[in-house]
Short mmCIF file of C-alpha atoms (C1' of nucleotides) in Angstrom, two decimals:
data_model
loop_
_atom_site.label_atom_id
_atom_site.label_comp_id
_atom_site.label_asym_id
_atom_site.label_seq_id
_atom_site.Cartn_x
_atom_site.Cartn_y
_atom_site.Cartn_z
CA UNK L 1 18.88 -26.46 -8.44
CA UNK L 2 20.09 -24.17 -11.09
CA UNK L 3 19.54 -20.46 -10.20
CA UNK L 4 18.16 -18.03 -12.62
CA UNK L 5 20.46 -15.15 -11.54
CA UNK L 6 17.86 -12.64 -10.88
CA UNK L 7 18.34 -9.20 -9.43
CA UNK L 8 16.35 -6.04 -9.15
CA UNK L 9 17.69 -4.55 -12.35
CA UNK L 10 16.98 -7.62 -14.60
CA UNK L 11 13.43 -7.80 -13.14
CA UNK L 12 12.77 -4.07 -13.82
CA UNK L 13 14.14 -4.54 -17.43
CA UNK L 14 12.02 -7.61 -18.02
CA UNK L 15 8.98 -5.79 -16.56
CA UNK L 16 9.57 -3.11 -18.99
CA UNK L 17 9.66 -5.57 -21.91
CA UNK L 18 6.56 -7.19 -20.53
CA UNK L 19 4.81 -3.70 -20.29
CA UNK L 20 5.58 -3.01 -23.87
CA UNK L 21 4.25 -6.38 -25.03
CA UNK L 22 1.19 -6.64 -22.92
CA UNK L 23 0.44 -3.34 -21.58
CA UNK L 24 1.57 -1.71 -18.36
CA UNK L 25 -1.36 -3.05 -16.29
CA UNK L 26 -0.44 -6.53 -17.15
CA UNK L 27 2.93 -6.10 -15.35
CA UNK L 28 2.56 -8.24 -12.32
CA UNK L 29 4.96 -10.09 -10.05
CA UNK L 30 3.27 -13.28 -11.03
CA UNK L 31 3.70 -12.78 -14.79
CA UNK L 32 7.23 -11.80 -14.29
CA UNK L 33 7.91 -15.04 -12.33
CA UNK L 34 6.40 -17.11 -15.06
CA UNK L 35 8.66 -15.33 -17.42
CA UNK L 36 11.73 -16.30 -15.55
CA UNK L 37 10.27 -19.76 -14.75
CA UNK L 38 10.63 -19.33 -11.08
CA UNK L 39 8.17 -19.23 -8.20
CA UNK L 40 6.33 -16.10 -7.45
CA UNK L 41 7.72 -15.60 -3.87
CA UNK L 42 11.25 -15.74 -5.10
CA UNK L 43 10.92 -12.38 -6.72
CA UNK L 44 10.13 -10.77 -3.40
CA UNK L 45 13.78 -11.00 -2.47
CA UNK L 46 14.62 -8.57 -5.32
CA UNK L 47 11.47 -6.40 -5.35
CA UNK L 48 9.70 -5.00 -2.34
CA UNK L 49 6.34 -5.20 -3.87
CA UNK L 50 4.28 -5.04 -7.00
CA UNK L 51 4.14 -1.18 -6.75
CA UNK L 52 7.92 -1.15 -6.26
CA UNK L 53 8.40 -2.99 -9.57
CA UNK L 54 6.05 -0.66 -11.49
CA UNK L 55 7.88 2.29 -9.90
CA UNK L 56 11.14 0.89 -11.15
CA UNK L 57 9.85 0.58 -14.68
CA UNK L 58 8.60 4.15 -14.40
CA UNK L 59 12.11 5.44 -13.37
CA UNK L 60 13.69 3.48 -16.18
CA UNK L 61 11.41 4.92 -18.69
CA UNK L 62 11.95 8.45 -17.51
CA UNK L 63 15.70 7.90 -17.60
CA UNK L 64 15.63 6.50 -21.18
CA UNK L 65 13.46 9.21 -22.45
CA UNK L 66 15.69 11.85 -20.87
CA UNK L 67 18.86 10.11 -22.40
CA UNK L 68 17.20 10.28 -25.84
CA UNK L 69 16.27 13.95 -25.21
CA UNK L 70 19.59 14.99 -24.31
CA UNK L 71 21.02 13.29 -27.41
CA UNK L 72 18.39 14.83 -29.66
CA UNK L 73 18.95 18.35 -28.39
CA UNK L 74 22.68 18.41 -28.63
CA UNK L 75 23.75 20.93 -31.25
CA UNK L 76 20.14 21.99 -32.09
CA UNK L 77 18.19 25.17 -31.41
CA UNK L 78 15.02 26.96 -32.25
CA UNK L 79 12.39 24.93 -34.29
CA UNK L 80 14.85 22.28 -34.94
CA UNK L 81 15.23 21.54 -31.21
CA UNK L 82 11.46 21.76 -30.61
CA UNK L 83 10.81 19.25 -33.42
CA UNK L 84 13.59 17.05 -32.11
CA UNK L 85 12.41 16.90 -28.59
CA UNK L 86 8.79 16.44 -29.52
CA UNK L 87 9.88 13.53 -31.68
CA UNK L 88 11.63 12.00 -28.73
CA UNK L 89 8.58 11.66 -26.73
CA UNK L 90 6.31 10.57 -29.68
CA UNK L 91 8.81 7.94 -30.91
CA UNK L 92 9.58 6.55 -27.52
CA UNK L 93 5.88 6.12 -26.80
CA UNK L 94 5.32 4.38 -30.15
CA UNK L 95 8.25 2.21 -29.64
CA UNK L 96 7.68 1.51 -25.94
CA UNK L 97 4.00 2.07 -25.13
CA UNK L 98 4.08 0.15 -21.95
CA UNK L 99 7.20 1.94 -20.65
CA UNK L 100 5.48 5.32 -21.68
CA UNK L 101 2.41 4.49 -19.63
CA UNK L 102 4.71 3.51 -16.77
CA UNK L 103 6.33 6.95 -16.95
CA UNK L 104 3.03 8.46 -16.17
CA UNK L 105 2.74 6.68 -12.88
CA UNK L 106 2.33 9.01 -9.91
CA UNK L 107 5.47 8.90 -7.83
CA UNK L 108 5.72 9.90 -4.32
CA UNK L 109 7.49 13.20 -3.74
CA UNK L 110 10.92 11.70 -2.74
CA UNK L 111 11.01 9.23 -5.64
CA UNK L 112 9.93 11.92 -8.08
CA UNK L 113 12.74 14.16 -6.83
CA UNK L 114 15.24 11.44 -7.43
CA UNK L 115 13.89 10.62 -10.86
CA UNK L 116 14.86 11.95 -14.22
CA UNK L 117 11.76 14.24 -14.04
CA UNK L 118 13.87 17.36 -13.48
CA UNK L 119 15.91 16.54 -16.63
CA UNK L 120 12.69 16.61 -18.64
CA UNK L 121 11.81 20.01 -17.31
CA UNK L 122 15.30 21.36 -18.15
CA UNK L 123 15.07 20.00 -21.63
CA UNK L 124 12.02 21.70 -22.32
CA UNK L 125 13.47 24.98 -21.00
CA UNK L 126 16.48 24.45 -23.10
CA UNK L 127 14.17 24.33 -26.21
CA UNK L 128 12.56 27.63 -25.18
CA UNK L 129 16.09 29.22 -25.09
CA UNK L 130 15.59 29.59 -28.78
CA UNK L 131 12.71 31.73 -28.36
CA UNK L 132 12.33 35.22 -26.68
CA UNK L 133 10.28 34.50 -23.55
CA UNK L 134 10.76 35.88 -20.18
CA UNK L 135 9.30 34.60 -16.85
CA UNK L 136 6.59 33.90 -16.10
CA UNK L 137 5.66 33.43 -19.70
CA UNK L 138 8.40 30.79 -20.32
CA UNK L 139 6.94 28.67 -17.49
CA UNK L 140 3.48 28.89 -19.11
CA UNK L 141 5.21 27.86 -22.37
CA UNK L 142 6.89 24.91 -20.53
CA UNK L 143 3.66 23.81 -19.39
CA UNK L 144 1.95 24.21 -22.77
CA UNK L 145 4.72 22.19 -24.41
CA UNK L 146 4.55 19.38 -21.87
CA UNK L 147 0.75 19.33 -22.20
CA UNK L 148 0.89 19.16 -25.98
CA UNK L 149 3.55 16.45 -26.14
CA UNK L 150 1.95 14.29 -23.45
CA UNK L 151 -1.71 14.98 -24.64
CA UNK L 152 -0.99 14.14 -28.36
CA UNK L 153 1.03 11.02 -27.64
CA UNK L 154 -1.58 9.80 -25.19
CA UNK L 155 -4.39 10.31 -27.50
CA UNK L 156 -2.52 8.79 -30.40
CA UNK L 157 -1.65 5.78 -28.38
CA UNK L 158 -5.23 5.36 -27.36
CA UNK L 159 -6.12 5.17 -31.07
CA UNK L 160 -7.74 8.57 -31.21
CA UNK L 161 -6.32 9.51 -34.49
CA UNK L 162 -5.97 6.32 -36.22
CA UNK L 163 -8.89 5.82 -38.54
CA UNK L 164 -9.38 9.18 -40.07
CA UNK L 165 -7.67 11.49 -42.44
CA UNK L 166 -5.35 13.29 -42.29
CA UNK L 167 -2.85 10.84 -40.95
CA UNK L 168 -1.38 11.45 -37.64
CA UNK L 169 2.08 12.13 -38.83
CA UNK L 170 0.84 15.05 -40.84
CA UNK L 171 -1.06 16.51 -37.89
CA UNK L 172 1.92 16.07 -35.73
CA UNK L 173 4.13 18.06 -38.10
CA UNK L 174 1.65 20.82 -38.53
CA UNK L 175 1.19 20.94 -34.72
CA UNK L 176 4.96 21.45 -34.39
CA UNK L 177 4.78 24.18 -37.01
CA UNK L 178 2.09 25.78 -35.19
CA UNK L 179 3.85 25.63 -31.74
CA UNK L 180 6.99 27.17 -33.29
CA UNK L 181 4.97 30.00 -34.84
CA UNK L 182 3.19 30.44 -31.42
CA UNK L 183 6.43 30.67 -29.45
CA UNK L 184 7.98 33.11 -31.96
CA UNK L 185 4.82 35.17 -31.64
CA UNK L 186 3.74 34.78 -27.92
CA UNK L 187 0.88 37.04 -27.12
CA UNK L 188 1.59 39.78 -24.72
CA UNK L 189 0.13 39.22 -21.18
CA UNK Z 1 -34.28 -10.63 3.60
CA UNK Z 2 -34.71 -6.94 2.49
CA UNK Z 3 -33.37 -6.05 -0.90
CA UNK Z 4 -30.92 -3.46 -1.64
CA UNK Z 5 -32.76 -2.41 -4.80
CA UNK Z 6 -29.71 -2.46 -7.13
CA UNK Z 7 -29.50 -2.09 -10.81
CA UNK Z 8 -27.06 -1.39 -13.50
CA UNK Z 9 -27.34 2.40 -13.32
CA UNK Z 10 -27.13 2.63 -9.68
CA UNK Z 11 -24.10 0.53 -9.67
CA UNK Z 12 -22.40 2.63 -12.36
CA UNK Z 13 -23.27 5.76 -10.54
CA UNK Z 14 -21.84 4.42 -7.23
CA UNK Z 15 -18.74 3.29 -9.03
CA UNK Z 16 -18.35 6.73 -10.33
CA UNK Z 17 -18.46 8.24 -6.85
CA UNK Z 18 -16.12 5.54 -5.61
CA UNK Z 19 -13.69 6.34 -8.54
CA UNK Z 20 -13.71 10.07 -7.51
CA UNK Z 21 -13.06 9.35 -3.79
CA UNK Z 22 -10.63 6.43 -4.12
CA UNK Z 23 -9.16 6.60 -7.61
CA UNK Z 24 -10.51 4.94 -10.81
CA UNK Z 25 -8.17 1.89 -10.19
CA UNK Z 26 -9.82 1.25 -6.87
CA UNK Z 27 -13.09 0.66 -8.45
CA UNK Z 28 -13.82 -3.00 -8.11
CA UNK Z 29 -16.88 -5.18 -7.94
CA UNK Z 30 -15.91 -6.15 -4.44
CA UNK Z 31 -15.49 -2.60 -3.09
CA UNK Z 32 -18.85 -1.80 -4.67
CA UNK Z 33 -20.49 -4.71 -2.90
CA UNK Z 34 -19.00 -3.57 0.38
CA UNK Z 35 -20.52 -0.10 -0.36
CA UNK Z 36 -24.09 -1.60 -0.63
CA UNK Z 37 -23.47 -4.05 2.06
CA UNK Z 38 -24.25 -6.88 -0.27
CA UNK Z 39 -22.30 -10.03 -1.21
CA UNK Z 40 -20.03 -9.71 -4.28
CA UNK Z 41 -21.59 -12.28 -6.39
CA UNK Z 42 -24.88 -10.49 -6.26
CA UNK Z 43 -23.60 -7.74 -8.36
CA UNK Z 44 -22.97 -10.04 -11.22
CA UNK Z 45 -26.72 -9.98 -12.01
CA UNK Z 46 -26.42 -6.38 -12.84
CA UNK Z 47 -22.88 -6.01 -14.29
CA UNK Z 48 -21.31 -8.48 -16.80
CA UNK Z 49 -17.82 -8.00 -15.35
CA UNK Z 50 -15.48 -5.81 -13.67
CA UNK Z 51 -14.46 -4.38 -17.02
CA UNK Z 52 -18.06 -3.85 -17.90
CA UNK Z 53 -18.60 -1.70 -14.76
CA UNK Z 54 -15.43 0.34 -15.61
CA UNK Z 55 -16.81 0.91 -19.19
CA UNK Z 56 -20.11 1.98 -17.73
CA UNK Z 57 -18.28 4.71 -15.69
CA UNK Z 58 -16.34 5.78 -18.74
CA UNK Z 59 -19.46 6.16 -20.71
CA UNK Z 60 -21.15 8.06 -17.96
CA UNK Z 61 -18.13 10.48 -17.72
CA UNK Z 62 -18.03 11.13 -21.42
CA UNK Z 63 -21.81 11.86 -21.35
CA UNK Z 64 -21.53 14.22 -18.42
CA UNK Z 65 -18.62 16.12 -19.90
CA UNK Z 66 -20.38 16.38 -23.22
CA UNK Z 67 -23.56 17.74 -21.52
CA UNK Z 68 -21.45 20.33 -19.75
CA UNK Z 69 -19.75 21.19 -22.94
CA UNK Z 70 -22.98 21.71 -24.87
CA UNK Z 71 -24.25 23.90 -22.09
CA UNK Z 72 -21.06 25.95 -21.95
CA UNK Z 73 -20.94 26.52 -25.64
CA UNK Z 74 -24.45 27.65 -26.12
CA UNK Z 75 -24.46 31.20 -27.20
CA UNK Z 76 -20.66 31.57 -27.19
CA UNK Z 77 -18.18 31.98 -29.99
CA UNK Z 78 -14.54 32.69 -30.60
CA UNK Z 79 -12.15 32.89 -27.73
CA UNK Z 80 -15.17 32.85 -25.32
CA UNK Z 81 -16.17 29.54 -26.56
CA UNK Z 82 -12.60 28.12 -26.52
CA UNK Z 83 -12.12 29.25 -22.88
CA UNK Z 84 -15.57 27.78 -21.91
CA UNK Z 85 -14.86 24.55 -23.46
CA UNK Z 86 -11.48 24.28 -22.06
CA UNK Z 87 -12.78 24.98 -18.63
CA UNK Z 88 -15.38 22.30 -18.88
CA UNK Z 89 -12.69 19.69 -19.20
CA UNK Z 90 -10.40 21.04 -16.52
CA UNK Z 91 -13.21 21.79 -14.04
CA UNK Z 92 -14.66 18.31 -14.65
CA UNK Z 93 -11.36 16.67 -14.07
CA UNK Z 94 -10.87 18.62 -10.86
CA UNK Z 95 -14.35 17.99 -9.68
CA UNK Z 96 -14.40 14.32 -10.76
CA UNK Z 97 -10.87 13.03 -11.01
CA UNK Z 98 -11.89 9.31 -11.01
CA UNK Z 99 -14.68 9.83 -13.57
CA UNK Z 100 -12.08 11.77 -15.71
CA UNK Z 101 -9.76 8.97 -15.49
CA UNK Z 102 -12.38 6.59 -16.46
CA UNK Z 103 -13.11 8.62 -19.58
CA UNK Z 104 -9.61 7.75 -20.76
CA UNK Z 105 -10.28 4.06 -20.79
CA UNK Z 106 -9.82 2.59 -24.13
CA UNK Z 107 -13.13 1.43 -25.52
CA UNK Z 108 -13.53 -1.27 -28.21
CA UNK Z 109 -14.67 0.30 -31.44
CA UNK Z 110 -18.41 -0.60 -31.09
CA UNK Z 111 -18.66 0.89 -27.63
CA UNK Z 112 -16.77 3.95 -28.73
CA UNK Z 113 -19.12 4.56 -31.54
CA UNK Z 114 -21.99 4.37 -29.14
CA UNK Z 115 -20.37 6.73 -26.74
CA UNK Z 116 -20.47 10.46 -26.40
CA UNK Z 117 -17.08 10.59 -27.99
CA UNK Z 118 -18.47 12.00 -31.25
CA UNK Z 119 -20.03 14.85 -29.43
CA UNK Z 120 -16.75 15.77 -28.04
CA UNK Z 121 -15.18 16.01 -31.54
CA UNK Z 122 -18.17 18.13 -32.66
CA UNK Z 123 -17.92 20.47 -29.71
CA UNK Z 124 -14.13 21.17 -30.60
CA UNK Z 125 -15.19 21.62 -34.21
CA UNK Z 126 -17.81 24.04 -33.08
CA UNK Z 127 -15.28 26.21 -31.20
CA UNK Z 128 -13.14 26.32 -34.39
CA UNK Z 129 -15.90 27.81 -36.32
CA UNK Z 130 -15.03 31.05 -34.71
CA UNK Z 131 -11.75 30.94 -36.40
CA UNK Z 132 -10.84 30.82 -40.00
CA UNK Z 133 -9.40 27.46 -40.81
CA UNK Z 134 -10.06 25.19 -43.71
CA UNK Z 135 -9.49 21.48 -43.90
CA UNK Z 136 -7.06 19.77 -43.31
CA UNK Z 137 -5.66 22.48 -41.08
CA UNK Z 138 -8.88 22.44 -38.99
CA UNK Z 139 -8.34 18.82 -38.21
CA UNK Z 140 -4.94 19.48 -37.05
CA UNK Z 141 -6.16 22.12 -34.85
CA UNK Z 142 -8.90 19.97 -33.42
CA UNK Z 143 -6.19 17.52 -32.52
CA UNK Z 144 -4.01 20.25 -31.09
CA UNK Z 145 -6.82 21.35 -28.81
CA UNK Z 146 -7.64 17.97 -27.70
CA UNK Z 147 -3.99 17.40 -26.88
CA UNK Z 148 -3.63 20.55 -24.92
CA UNK Z 149 -6.88 19.97 -22.87
CA UNK Z 150 -6.14 16.49 -22.10
CA UNK Z 151 -2.54 16.89 -21.64
CA UNK Z 152 -2.75 19.95 -19.25
CA UNK Z 153 -5.53 18.30 -17.22
CA UNK Z 154 -3.67 15.09 -16.85
CA UNK Z 155 -0.37 16.70 -15.83
CA UNK Z 156 -2.17 18.95 -13.35
CA UNK Z 157 -4.21 16.03 -11.89
CA UNK Z 158 -0.93 14.18 -11.53
CA UNK Z 159 0.44 17.01 -9.52
CA UNK Z 160 2.94 18.35 -12.16
CA UNK Z 161 2.15 21.96 -11.60
CA UNK Z 162 1.28 22.01 -7.86
CA UNK Z 163 4.36 23.11 -6.01
CA UNK Z 164 5.87 25.94 -7.98
CA UNK Z 165 4.97 29.42 -9.19
CA UNK Z 166 3.21 30.66 -11.19
CA UNK Z 167 0.09 28.85 -10.12
CA UNK Z 168 -1.73 26.57 -12.46
CA UNK Z 169 -4.72 28.81 -12.97
CA UNK Z 170 -2.51 31.52 -14.21
CA UNK Z 171 -0.78 29.18 -16.68
CA UNK Z 172 -4.15 27.77 -17.73
CA UNK Z 173 -5.44 31.32 -18.72
CA UNK Z 174 -2.31 32.23 -20.46
CA UNK Z 175 -2.36 28.96 -22.47
CA UNK Z 176 -5.82 29.70 -23.56
CA UNK Z 177 -4.81 33.22 -24.56
CA UNK Z 178 -1.96 31.62 -26.58
CA UNK Z 179 -4.24 29.20 -28.22
CA UNK Z 180 -6.58 31.85 -29.17
CA UNK Z 181 -3.76 33.86 -30.67
CA UNK Z 182 -2.49 30.78 -32.53
CA UNK Z 183 -5.91 29.96 -33.96
CA UNK Z 184 -6.22 33.53 -35.22
CA UNK Z 185 -2.88 33.47 -36.72
CA UNK Z 186 -2.52 29.80 -37.83
CA UNK Z 187 0.67 29.44 -39.93
CA UNK Z 188 0.38 28.65 -43.58
CA UNK Z 189 1.13 25.20 -44.58
"C1'" DC X 1 -53.63 -16.65 -4.28
"C1'" DC X 2 -50.58 -18.94 -6.84
"C1'" DA X 3 -46.79 -18.87 -10.49
"C1'" DT X 4 -43.16 -16.86 -12.38
"C1'" DT X 5 -39.59 -13.83 -12.22
"C1'" DT X 6 -35.68 -11.95 -10.25
"C1'" DG X 7 -32.80 -10.11 -6.44
"C1'" DC X 8 -29.61 -11.67 -3.40
"C1'" DC X 9 -27.30 -15.63 -1.25
"C1'" DT X 10 -23.64 -19.73 -0.54
"C1'" DA X 11 -20.10 -22.41 -2.41
"C1'" DA X 12 -16.26 -22.88 -4.97
"C1'" DA X 13 -12.41 -22.31 -8.28
"C1'" DG X 14 -8.70 -19.45 -10.21
"C1'" DC X 15 -5.30 -15.94 -10.02
"C1'" DC X 16 -2.45 -12.13 -7.75
"C1'" DT X 17 0.06 -10.41 -3.55
"C1'" DT X 18 2.65 -10.82 0.39
"C1'" DT X 19 4.89 -12.86 4.53
"C1'" DA X 20 7.38 -16.60 7.12
"C1'" DG X 21 10.41 -19.92 7.29
"C1'" DG X 22 13.26 -23.68 5.00
"C1'" DT X 23 17.12 -25.76 1.76
"C1'" DA X 24 20.79 -25.87 -1.09
"C1'" DG X 25 23.96 -23.57 -4.36
"C1'" DA X 26 27.72 -20.08 -4.43
"C1'" DC X 27 31.42 -17.69 -2.36
"C1'" DG X 28 35.14 -16.32 0.73
"C1'" DC X 29 38.80 -17.78 3.47
"C1'" DA X 30 41.96 -20.65 5.85
"C1'" DT I 1 40.36 -28.47 -0.35
"C1'" DG I 2 37.08 -28.00 3.08
"C1'" DC I 3 34.22 -25.17 6.05
"C1'" DG I 4 31.18 -21.53 7.07
"C1'" DT I 5 28.21 -18.00 5.70
"C1'" DC I 6 25.41 -15.80 2.59
"C1'" DT I 7 21.63 -15.61 -0.31
"C1'" DA I 8 18.91 -17.24 -4.35
"C1'" DC I 9 15.01 -19.81 -4.70
"C1'" DC I 10 11.58 -22.85 -2.54
"C1'" DT I 11 7.15 -24.51 -0.07
"C1'" DA I 12 3.33 -23.17 2.70
"C1'" DA I 13 -0.17 -20.30 3.84
"C1'" DA I 14 -3.28 -16.29 4.33
"C1'" DG I 15 -6.02 -12.76 2.33
"C1'" DG I 16 -8.19 -10.29 -1.64
"C1'" DC I 17 -10.64 -9.66 -6.30
"C1'" DT I 18 -13.19 -12.09 -10.19
"C1'" DT I 19 -16.34 -15.02 -11.97
"C1'" DT I 20 -19.55 -19.05 -12.57
"C1'" DA I 21 -23.10 -22.35 -10.75
"C1'" DG I 22 -26.85 -23.24 -8.31
"C1'" DG I 23 -30.51 -22.07 -4.52
"C1'" DC I 24 -34.12 -19.61 -1.87
"C1'" DA I 25 -37.22 -16.01 -0.86
"C1'" DA I 26 -39.21 -11.57 -1.95
"C1'" DA I 27 -41.75 -9.12 -5.46
"C1'" DT I 28 -44.92 -9.08 -9.35
"C1'" DG I 29 -49.06 -9.95 -11.74
"C1'" DG I 30 -52.68 -12.51 -13.69
#
DNA sequence: CCATTTGCCTAAAGCCTTTAGGTAGACGCA
DNA sequence: TGCGTCTACCTAAAGGCTTTAGGCAAATGG
């Protein structure tokens, strides 16, 4: 019999595509086996479990977003950097909704520590360097930015802003304007 | 044989409890049947499908949050109202993580229209009445507040802020301070 | 008190997950 | 080139969740 030439990485990559096409919750070992025209049990040589597969997709997504973030932040500062990083998340989620959903998967502490999660925190802190915030306020600001980015993208993806004026792009721009103004003018504790 | 006395409402309510205890993705018709010590198929007289059950829990959660929101907003305005509404979402999510997750379930348009979703939008608009924002800026602000509330709560629930100083409560307070300052000082378009 | 309704049951089919154990390509090495 | 080993993929099987079909008995009410 001809072999399909599977390995863990190809499976995770195919799982990511499947997630984008059909939704992250449709990512199953069975569906992936169908996609490679292979029996289900065969995949268990490459992947420990269904959960393991999903975790792999999550790690891939975190990595890809971090790579885009680094590229976007290079040579930028201040509002420019803020807008660039914000767009990285939003664009990624729109291009890869399934992967984005995967990135929200809770990871066990060890896996999380080995993930690109730390890079994301560092990127947000890098953006804040363009503003004048000392600890602990800068941590509060990191959390605010994370919340807005994630919250907006999540609501937009869920269709929250789709069928009413003004369009989502306009709100997004104005929200970035507002965040920039807020960071330049952070209220005293 | 004695009857268990099931009906759609009791099932949804028990499903909500199960969601809070075990996680929304553990809410299955089978688990619910076990909980009532009844055969699985019996539940299908009361619930159309597993999806239908989950939708019921989502609607319950949206309703409960809206009720809390109305109560919290009564007699408050300005920053007081902002903080009250924000706490409604955060407290609800902490008390009922499974229900909160349920509320994020995508609903088909007809169901969404019949849900308490509209009440939530109105509550946020009510908060904004305490600030001086005209359209379309107030819509942008509604979306910003929704994003922050949802984003923060979601990240906090996922454990994002748990193991590092400053503690989450402090960030939350300061973020509300910041949002209040921002709304009082919304940048010109 | 009997008829109808209806709440819960058994049976069964379909799909997903996961483990155990087998077979035959692929690969390294003499 | 031929042999042995490794390993990619397979069959088989067990267990769980979903959903439909059809049956019986408890509740309801005229």
